Coordinates of C-alpha atoms in Angstrom, one line a residue:
M1 CA -19.6 -190.8 -233.9
I2 CA -18.9 -187.3 -232.4
Y3 CA -20.2 -188.5 -229.0
L4 CA -18.3 -191.7 -229.2
R5 CA -15.1 -189.8 -229.9
L6 CA -16.0 -187.5 -227.0
I7 CA -16.4 -190.4 -224.6
A8 CA -13.2 -192.0 -225.8
E9 CA -11.2 -188.8 -225.4
S10 CA -12.7 -188.2 -222.0
F11 CA -11.8 -191.7 -220.9
R12 CA -8.2 -191.2 -222.2
F13 CA -7.9 -188.0 -220.2
A14 CA -9.3 -189.6 -217.1
W15 CA -6.9 -192.5 -217.4
Q16 CA -3.9 -190.2 -217.9
A17 CA -4.9 -188.3 -214.8
L18 CA -5.1 -191.5 -212.8
R19 CA -1.7 -192.7 -213.9
A20 CA 0.0 -189.3 -213.5
N21 CA -1.2 -188.9 -209.9
L22 CA -1.6 -192.5 -208.8
L23 CA -1.1 -192.1 -205.1
R24 CA -3.2 -189.0 -204.8
T25 CA -6.0 -190.7 -206.7
I26 CA -5.9 -193.9 -204.7
L27 CA -6.1 -192.0 -201.4
S28 CA -9.0 -189.9 -202.7
L29 CA -10.9 -192.9 -204.0
L30 CA -10.5 -194.7 -200.7
G31 CA -13.5 -192.9 -199.2
V32 CA -15.7 -193.9 -202.1
T33 CA -14.4 -197.5 -201.9
I34 CA -15.0 -197.7 -198.1
G35 CA -18.5 -196.1 -198.5
I36 CA -19.7 -198.4 -201.2
F37 CA -18.2 -201.4 -199.5
A38 CA -20.0 -200.4 -196.3
I39 CA -23.4 -199.9 -197.9
I40 CA -23.3 -202.9 -200.3
S41 CA -21.9 -205.2 -197.7
V42 CA -24.6 -204.3 -195.2
F43 CA -27.3 -204.7 -197.9
T44 CA -25.9 -208.0 -199.0
L45 CA -25.8 -209.3 -195.5
V46 CA -29.3 -208.0 -194.8
D47 CA -30.7 -209.6 -198.0
S48 CA -28.9 -212.9 -197.4
L49 CA -30.0 -212.9 -193.7
E50 CA -33.6 -212.1 -194.6
R51 CA -33.7 -214.7 -197.3
N52 CA -32.3 -217.4 -195.0
V53 CA -34.7 -216.3 -192.2
R54 CA -37.7 -216.6 -194.5
D55 CA -36.4 -219.9 -195.8
S56 CA -36.1 -221.1 -192.2
M57 CA -39.7 -220.0 -191.6
S58 CA -40.9 -222.0 -194.6
F59 CA -41.9 -224.8 -192.2
I60 CA -44.8 -222.7 -190.9
G61 CA -46.3 -222.5 -194.4
D62 CA -47.5 -219.8 -196.6
K63 CA -51.1 -218.3 -196.7
V64 CA -52.0 -220.4 -193.6
I65 CA -54.0 -219.5 -190.5
Y66 CA -53.2 -221.4 -187.3
V67 CA -55.8 -221.9 -184.6
Q68 CA -54.0 -222.3 -181.3
K69 CA -54.3 -221.7 -177.6
W70 CA -51.4 -219.2 -177.4
P71 CA -51.1 -216.1 -179.7
W72 CA -47.8 -215.3 -181.3
S73 CA -46.4 -212.0 -180.0
T74 CA -43.8 -209.7 -181.5
G75 CA -43.6 -207.2 -178.7
G76 CA -45.6 -205.3 -176.0
S77 CA -47.4 -206.9 -173.0
Y78 CA -48.3 -210.5 -173.1
P79 CA -51.0 -211.5 -170.6
W80 CA -50.1 -215.1 -170.3
W81 CA -52.3 -215.7 -167.3
K82 CA -55.4 -215.0 -169.5
Y83 CA -54.2 -217.3 -172.3
F84 CA -53.3 -220.0 -169.8
Q85 CA -57.0 -220.6 -169.0
R86 CA -57.9 -221.2 -172.7
P87 CA -58.6 -224.8 -173.8
E88 CA -56.4 -226.5 -176.4
P89 CA -57.9 -227.0 -179.9
T90 CA -59.3 -230.5 -180.2
E91 CA -59.9 -233.1 -182.9
R92 CA -63.6 -232.6 -182.6
E93 CA -63.2 -228.9 -183.4
F94 CA -60.9 -229.9 -186.3
R95 CA -63.6 -232.2 -187.7
Q96 CA -66.2 -229.5 -187.4
L97 CA -64.1 -227.0 -189.2
E98 CA -63.2 -229.5 -191.8
R99 CA -66.9 -230.2 -192.4
H100 CA -68.2 -226.6 -192.5
I101 CA -65.3 -224.4 -193.8
T102 CA -65.8 -223.0 -197.3
N103 CA -63.0 -220.5 -197.8
S104 CA -60.1 -223.0 -197.3
N105 CA -58.1 -225.2 -199.6
G106 CA -57.2 -227.5 -196.8
V107 CA -57.6 -228.1 -193.1
A108 CA -55.2 -230.1 -190.9
I109 CA -54.5 -230.8 -187.3
F110 CA -51.1 -231.7 -185.8
S111 CA -49.2 -232.1 -182.6
S112 CA -45.7 -232.9 -181.7
K113 CA -43.5 -234.2 -178.9
G114 CA -39.8 -233.6 -178.7
G115 CA -37.0 -235.5 -177.0
N116 CA -37.7 -238.9 -178.5
T117 CA -35.2 -241.7 -179.3
F118 CA -35.7 -243.6 -182.5
K119 CA -34.1 -247.1 -182.4
Q120 CA -33.3 -249.5 -185.2
S121 CA -31.3 -252.5 -184.4
N122 CA -28.0 -251.2 -182.9
N123 CA -28.5 -247.7 -184.2
S124 CA -30.4 -244.9 -182.4
Y125 CA -31.2 -241.3 -183.0
S126 CA -31.8 -239.1 -179.9
D127 CA -33.7 -235.9 -179.3
A128 CA -36.0 -236.3 -182.3
D129 CA -39.4 -234.8 -182.8
L130 CA -42.4 -237.1 -183.2
M131 CA -45.1 -235.3 -185.1
G132 CA -48.7 -236.5 -185.4
V133 CA -50.5 -235.0 -188.5
S134 CA -53.8 -235.5 -190.1
Y135 CA -53.9 -236.8 -193.7
D136 CA -54.4 -233.4 -195.3
Y137 CA -51.4 -231.9 -193.6
P138 CA -49.5 -231.7 -197.0
K139 CA -52.2 -229.3 -198.2
V140 CA -51.2 -226.7 -195.6
S141 CA -47.4 -227.3 -195.3
E142 CA -45.1 -228.8 -197.9
V143 CA -43.9 -232.4 -197.2
P144 CA -41.5 -233.2 -200.0
I145 CA -41.1 -237.0 -200.2
V146 CA -37.9 -238.0 -201.9
E147 CA -38.3 -241.8 -201.3
G148 CA -41.4 -243.9 -200.7
R149 CA -44.7 -242.2 -200.1
Y150 CA -46.9 -240.4 -197.7
F151 CA -49.3 -242.4 -195.6
T152 CA -52.8 -243.2 -197.1
P153 CA -56.2 -242.1 -195.8
Q154 CA -56.9 -245.7 -194.8
E155 CA -53.7 -245.8 -192.7
A156 CA -54.6 -242.5 -191.1
D157 CA -58.2 -243.5 -190.3
A158 CA -57.1 -246.9 -188.9
A159 CA -54.3 -245.4 -186.8
R160 CA -51.7 -247.6 -188.4
N161 CA -48.1 -247.5 -187.1
V162 CA -46.6 -246.0 -190.2
M163 CA -44.0 -243.2 -190.3
V164 CA -42.4 -240.8 -192.7
I165 CA -38.9 -239.8 -191.5
G166 CA -36.5 -236.9 -192.1
D167 CA -33.3 -237.2 -194.0
E168 CA -31.0 -236.9 -190.9
V169 CA -33.0 -239.7 -189.2
A170 CA -32.8 -241.9 -192.3
T171 CA -29.0 -241.5 -192.8
T172 CA -28.3 -242.1 -189.1
L173 CA -30.4 -245.2 -188.7
F174 CA -30.0 -246.6 -192.1
P175 CA -26.5 -245.5 -193.4
F176 CA -26.1 -248.3 -195.9
G177 CA -29.6 -249.0 -197.2
N178 CA -33.0 -247.7 -198.2
P179 CA -35.1 -247.2 -195.1
V180 CA -38.5 -247.6 -196.9
G181 CA -40.2 -250.7 -195.7
Q182 CA -37.9 -251.0 -192.6
D183 CA -39.0 -250.8 -189.0
L184 CA -37.9 -248.6 -186.1
K185 CA -39.1 -248.2 -182.5
V186 CA -40.1 -245.2 -180.6
A187 CA -41.7 -245.0 -177.2
G188 CA -42.0 -248.8 -177.2
Q189 CA -44.0 -248.8 -180.4
K190 CA -42.8 -250.4 -183.7
F191 CA -43.4 -248.3 -186.8
T192 CA -43.0 -249.2 -190.5
I193 CA -41.2 -246.5 -192.5
V194 CA -43.2 -245.7 -195.7
G195 CA -41.3 -242.5 -196.9
V196 CA -38.3 -240.2 -196.5
I197 CA -38.6 -236.4 -196.6
E198 CA -36.2 -234.5 -198.7
K199 CA -33.2 -232.9 -196.9
Q200 CA -34.1 -229.5 -195.6
G201 CA -30.8 -228.3 -194.1
E202 CA -30.2 -226.1 -191.0
N203 CA -32.4 -223.1 -190.3
M204 CA -31.5 -219.7 -188.9
F205 CA -33.4 -220.3 -185.6
G206 CA -31.7 -223.5 -184.7
M207 CA -35.1 -225.2 -184.4
P208 CA -35.7 -228.8 -185.3
N209 CA -36.8 -229.2 -188.8
M210 CA -38.1 -232.1 -190.9
D211 CA -34.6 -233.6 -191.1
Q212 CA -34.8 -234.5 -187.4
M213 CA -38.3 -235.7 -187.1
G214 CA -40.7 -238.6 -187.7
M215 CA -44.2 -238.0 -189.0
I216 CA -47.1 -240.3 -188.1
P217 CA -50.9 -240.2 -188.4
Y218 CA -52.6 -237.9 -185.9
S219 CA -54.9 -240.8 -184.8
T220 CA -51.8 -242.9 -184.0
F221 CA -50.2 -240.1 -182.1
S222 CA -53.4 -239.5 -180.0
K223 CA -53.3 -243.2 -179.0
M224 CA -49.8 -242.9 -177.7
Y225 CA -50.1 -239.6 -175.9
D226 CA -52.8 -237.7 -174.0
V227 CA -53.9 -235.1 -176.6
G228 CA -56.9 -232.9 -175.8
P229 CA -58.1 -229.9 -173.9
D230 CA -56.2 -230.9 -170.7
G231 CA -53.3 -232.8 -172.4
M232 CA -50.8 -232.0 -175.1
G233 CA -51.5 -229.1 -177.3
S234 CA -52.6 -229.4 -180.9
T235 CA -52.8 -226.9 -183.7
I236 CA -55.4 -226.6 -186.4
A237 CA -54.1 -225.2 -189.7
L238 CA -56.2 -223.8 -192.5
K239 CA -54.8 -223.1 -196.0
G240 CA -56.1 -220.0 -197.7
R241 CA -57.5 -219.8 -201.3
E242 CA -55.6 -218.0 -204.0
D243 CA -58.5 -215.6 -204.6
D244 CA -58.3 -214.6 -200.9
P245 CA -54.8 -212.9 -200.8
G246 CA -55.3 -211.2 -197.5
L247 CA -57.0 -214.3 -196.0
L248 CA -59.7 -212.0 -194.6
E249 CA -62.6 -214.2 -195.7
L250 CA -60.9 -217.3 -194.2
E251 CA -60.1 -215.5 -191.0
Y252 CA -63.7 -214.2 -190.6
E253 CA -65.3 -217.6 -191.3
T254 CA -62.9 -219.5 -189.1
R255 CA -63.5 -217.1 -186.2
G256 CA -67.2 -217.4 -186.6
L257 CA -67.1 -221.2 -186.8
M258 CA -64.8 -221.5 -183.8
R259 CA -66.9 -219.2 -181.6
N260 CA -70.0 -221.2 -182.6
I261 CA -68.3 -224.6 -181.9
R262 CA -67.1 -223.4 -178.4
G263 CA -70.5 -221.8 -177.6
L264 CA -69.2 -218.3 -177.1
R265 CA -71.8 -215.5 -176.7
P266 CA -71.6 -212.3 -178.7
R267 CA -69.9 -210.3 -176.0
D268 CA -67.5 -213.0 -175.0
E269 CA -63.8 -212.7 -176.0
D270 CA -62.2 -215.3 -178.2
N271 CA -60.8 -218.1 -176.1
F272 CA -58.5 -219.1 -179.0
A273 CA -55.7 -217.5 -181.0
M274 CA -55.6 -217.1 -184.8
N275 CA -51.9 -216.8 -185.8
R276 CA -50.5 -215.9 -189.2
P277 CA -46.9 -216.2 -190.4
E278 CA -47.3 -212.6 -191.7
M279 CA -47.1 -211.4 -188.1
I280 CA -43.6 -212.6 -187.7
Q281 CA -42.6 -211.6 -191.3
E282 CA -43.7 -208.0 -190.7
A283 CA -41.6 -207.8 -187.5
I284 CA -38.6 -209.3 -189.3
G285 CA -39.1 -206.9 -192.2
G286 CA -39.2 -203.9 -189.8
F287 CA -35.9 -205.0 -188.2
F288 CA -34.2 -205.4 -191.5
Q289 CA -35.3 -201.9 -192.6
V290 CA -33.6 -200.4 -189.5
V291 CA -30.4 -202.4 -190.3
G292 CA -30.5 -201.2 -193.9
L293 CA -31.0 -197.6 -192.8
A294 CA -28.0 -198.0 -190.5
G295 CA -25.9 -199.2 -193.4
W296 CA -26.9 -196.1 -195.4
V297 CA -25.9 -193.8 -192.5
I298 CA -22.5 -195.6 -191.9
G299 CA -21.7 -195.7 -195.6
G300 CA -23.0 -192.3 -196.3
F301 CA -20.4 -190.6 -194.2
A302 CA -17.6 -192.5 -195.9
I303 CA -19.0 -191.7 -199.3
L304 CA -19.3 -188.0 -198.4
V305 CA -15.6 -188.0 -197.6
G306 CA -14.9 -189.8 -200.8
G307 CA -16.9 -187.2 -202.7
F308 CA -14.9 -184.4 -201.3
G309 CA -11.7 -186.3 -202.3
I310 CA -12.9 -186.6 -205.9
A311 CA -13.9 -183.0 -206.0
N312 CA -10.4 -182.1 -204.8
I313 CA -8.9 -184.2 -207.5
M314 CA -11.0 -182.4 -210.1
F315 CA -10.2 -178.9 -208.9
V316 CA -6.5 -179.8 -209.0
S317 CA -6.9 -181.3 -212.5
V318 CA -8.6 -178.2 -213.8
K319 CA -5.8 -176.1 -212.4
E320 CA -3.1 -178.3 -214.0
R321 CA -4.8 -178.5 -217.4
T322 CA -5.9 -174.9 -217.7
N323 CA -3.5 -174.3 -220.6
I324 CA -4.7 -177.4 -222.4
I325 CA -8.3 -176.2 -221.9
G326 CA -7.4 -172.9 -223.5
I327 CA -5.8 -174.6 -226.5
Q328 CA -8.8 -176.9 -227.0
K329 CA -11.2 -173.9 -226.9
S330 CA -9.1 -171.9 -229.4
L331 CA -9.3 -174.9 -231.7
G332 CA -13.1 -174.8 -231.6
A333 CA -13.9 -177.0 -228.6
K334 CA -17.4 -176.2 -227.3
N335 CA -18.2 -175.6 -223.6
Y336 CA -20.2 -178.8 -223.4
F337 CA -17.2 -180.8 -224.6
I338 CA -15.0 -179.4 -221.8
L339 CA -17.8 -179.9 -219.3
F340 CA -18.5 -183.5 -220.4
Q341 CA -14.7 -184.2 -220.4
F342 CA -14.2 -183.3 -216.7
L343 CA -17.6 -184.7 -215.6
F344 CA -16.8 -188.0 -217.3
E345 CA -13.5 -188.1 -215.5
S346 CA -15.1 -187.5 -212.2
V347 CA -17.7 -190.2 -212.8
F348 CA -15.1 -192.6 -214.0
L349 CA -13.0 -192.1 -210.9
S350 CA -16.0 -192.6 -208.6
L351 CA -17.1 -195.7 -210.5
L352 CA -13.6 -197.1 -210.2
G353 CA -13.7 -196.6 -206.4
G354 CA -17.2 -198.1 -206.2
G355 CA -16.3 -201.0 -208.4
I356 CA -13.4 -201.9 -206.0
G357 CA -15.8 -201.7 -203.1
I358 CA -18.2 -204.1 -204.8
L359 CA -15.3 -206.4 -205.7
L360 CA -14.4 -206.6 -202.0
V361 CA -18.0 -207.4 -201.1
F362 CA -18.0 -210.2 -203.7
L363 CA -14.7 -211.6 -202.3
L364 CA -16.4 -211.7 -198.9
T365 CA -19.3 -213.8 -200.3
L366 CA -16.8 -216.4 -201.4
I367 CA -15.9 -217.2 -197.8
P368 CA -17.8 -220.4 -196.9
Q369 CA -20.5 -220.0 -194.2
D370 CA -22.1 -222.8 -192.2
M371 CA -25.3 -221.0 -191.1
M372 CA -26.3 -219.1 -194.2
K373 CA -25.3 -218.6 -197.8
I374 CA -24.3 -215.0 -198.6
T375 CA -25.0 -213.9 -202.2
L376 CA -24.2 -210.5 -203.9
S377 CA -27.3 -209.8 -205.9
V378 CA -27.4 -208.0 -209.3
G379 CA -29.7 -205.4 -207.7
N380 CA -27.0 -204.5 -205.1
I381 CA -24.3 -204.3 -207.8
I382 CA -26.5 -201.9 -209.8
L383 CA -27.2 -199.9 -206.6
G384 CA -23.5 -199.6 -205.8
L385 CA -22.6 -198.5 -209.3
G386 CA -25.5 -196.1 -209.4
V387 CA -24.5 -194.5 -206.1
S388 CA -21.0 -194.2 -207.3
A389 CA -22.1 -192.5 -210.5
V390 CA -24.2 -190.0 -208.7
I391 CA -21.4 -189.2 -206.3
G392 CA -19.1 -188.7 -209.2
M393 CA -21.5 -186.3 -211.0
L394 CA -22.1 -184.3 -207.8
S395 CA -18.4 -184.2 -207.0
G396 CA -17.3 -183.2 -210.5
I397 CA -20.1 -180.8 -211.6
I398 CA -18.6 -177.6 -210.1
P399 CA -15.0 -178.2 -211.4
A400 CA -16.4 -179.2 -214.8
V401 CA -18.5 -176.0 -215.0
M402 CA -15.5 -173.9 -214.0
A403 CA -13.4 -175.5 -216.7
S404 CA -16.0 -175.1 -219.4
N405 CA -16.4 -171.3 -218.6
L406 CA -12.7 -170.5 -218.7
D407 CA -11.7 -167.8 -221.2
P408 CA -9.5 -169.3 -223.8
V409 CA -7.1 -166.4 -224.0
I410 CA -6.6 -166.2 -220.3
A411 CA -6.4 -170.0 -220.1
I412 CA -3.6 -170.2 -222.8
R413 CA -1.5 -167.6 -221.0
S414 CA -1.7 -169.5 -217.6
K415 CA 1.2 -171.6 -216.5

């Protein structure tokens, strides 16, 4: 009860000081408010941007290794002339990997061609992606079917003209009905729609996603287009096992099998690339760390100014209440009571400034955004309040110690 009364009395003193010197307090808290606003707004934008970027990258799958002709690069030199001479992955290599791989939960091959026009009666959808995928493609990348079904193994083996379409294609070509069971034409070929993929929405990279594509069996795609070592490129994707978190076993086995399939000698360099989404995610993570550090630096200067402002308030408050401190001590108030009283006032003022800064960030998140959703996380709220509390303690500790060490007789005689 004593501590509760101490907190209540300290809160009352802090509120009285705030009301008595409202303009001075507001100006002094402005630094803390701006600092917390700068830090939390940067962190909120970084977190939201990073989340949206990673969501936009979900189409490349998780725990997947891609065998391709060209390696993904995140910086440095890129000897394209060397990679240009490499052969494209083939269906024969895919079948060999599918037959012999042991450290994978799924193997698939796919290829795509952009700039297609899907036609249905008088409706058409332009600049669509047509993607040929093997039957096990959903094992390496999620294909959420919302209507109808995925194509069957028999349809894939027989190279049937069946297609799964994205949500945007479905709503454009079939605005008033269910597209499942309907036909559409692409590249002079008629396809029967067997399923519709769940709406994915826009991604941060502006790249075509499943909303804007049609998915057909790889065998059907290879009949329509020249897919092979000298034709259109294909990608072999291998899904890692849960007990292989680093995908090291899968990577070593895949490299060995590919070198054996292509007849490479021990001293020969790999003539294929093994790409992993983690390469891009690490580069993105490094970029966001730099942005977060910049947010700390920018906000830190503002918070430093705000801390000096709060310290100034507390020094003035000690000066103005010296007589009251002497009376409190003469009536038996302990030093820790005086110390806690002024320290609590400093923390309260800093938290008030930080809270206003967080409120401003929250109001920013309410502004509708087309490209990404900005969300103020609980972690960032706690971070902002925590930083405010620390600044309040650091700013108020010296004035609070000075107040607690005042001699009661001298304090009472002061005016």
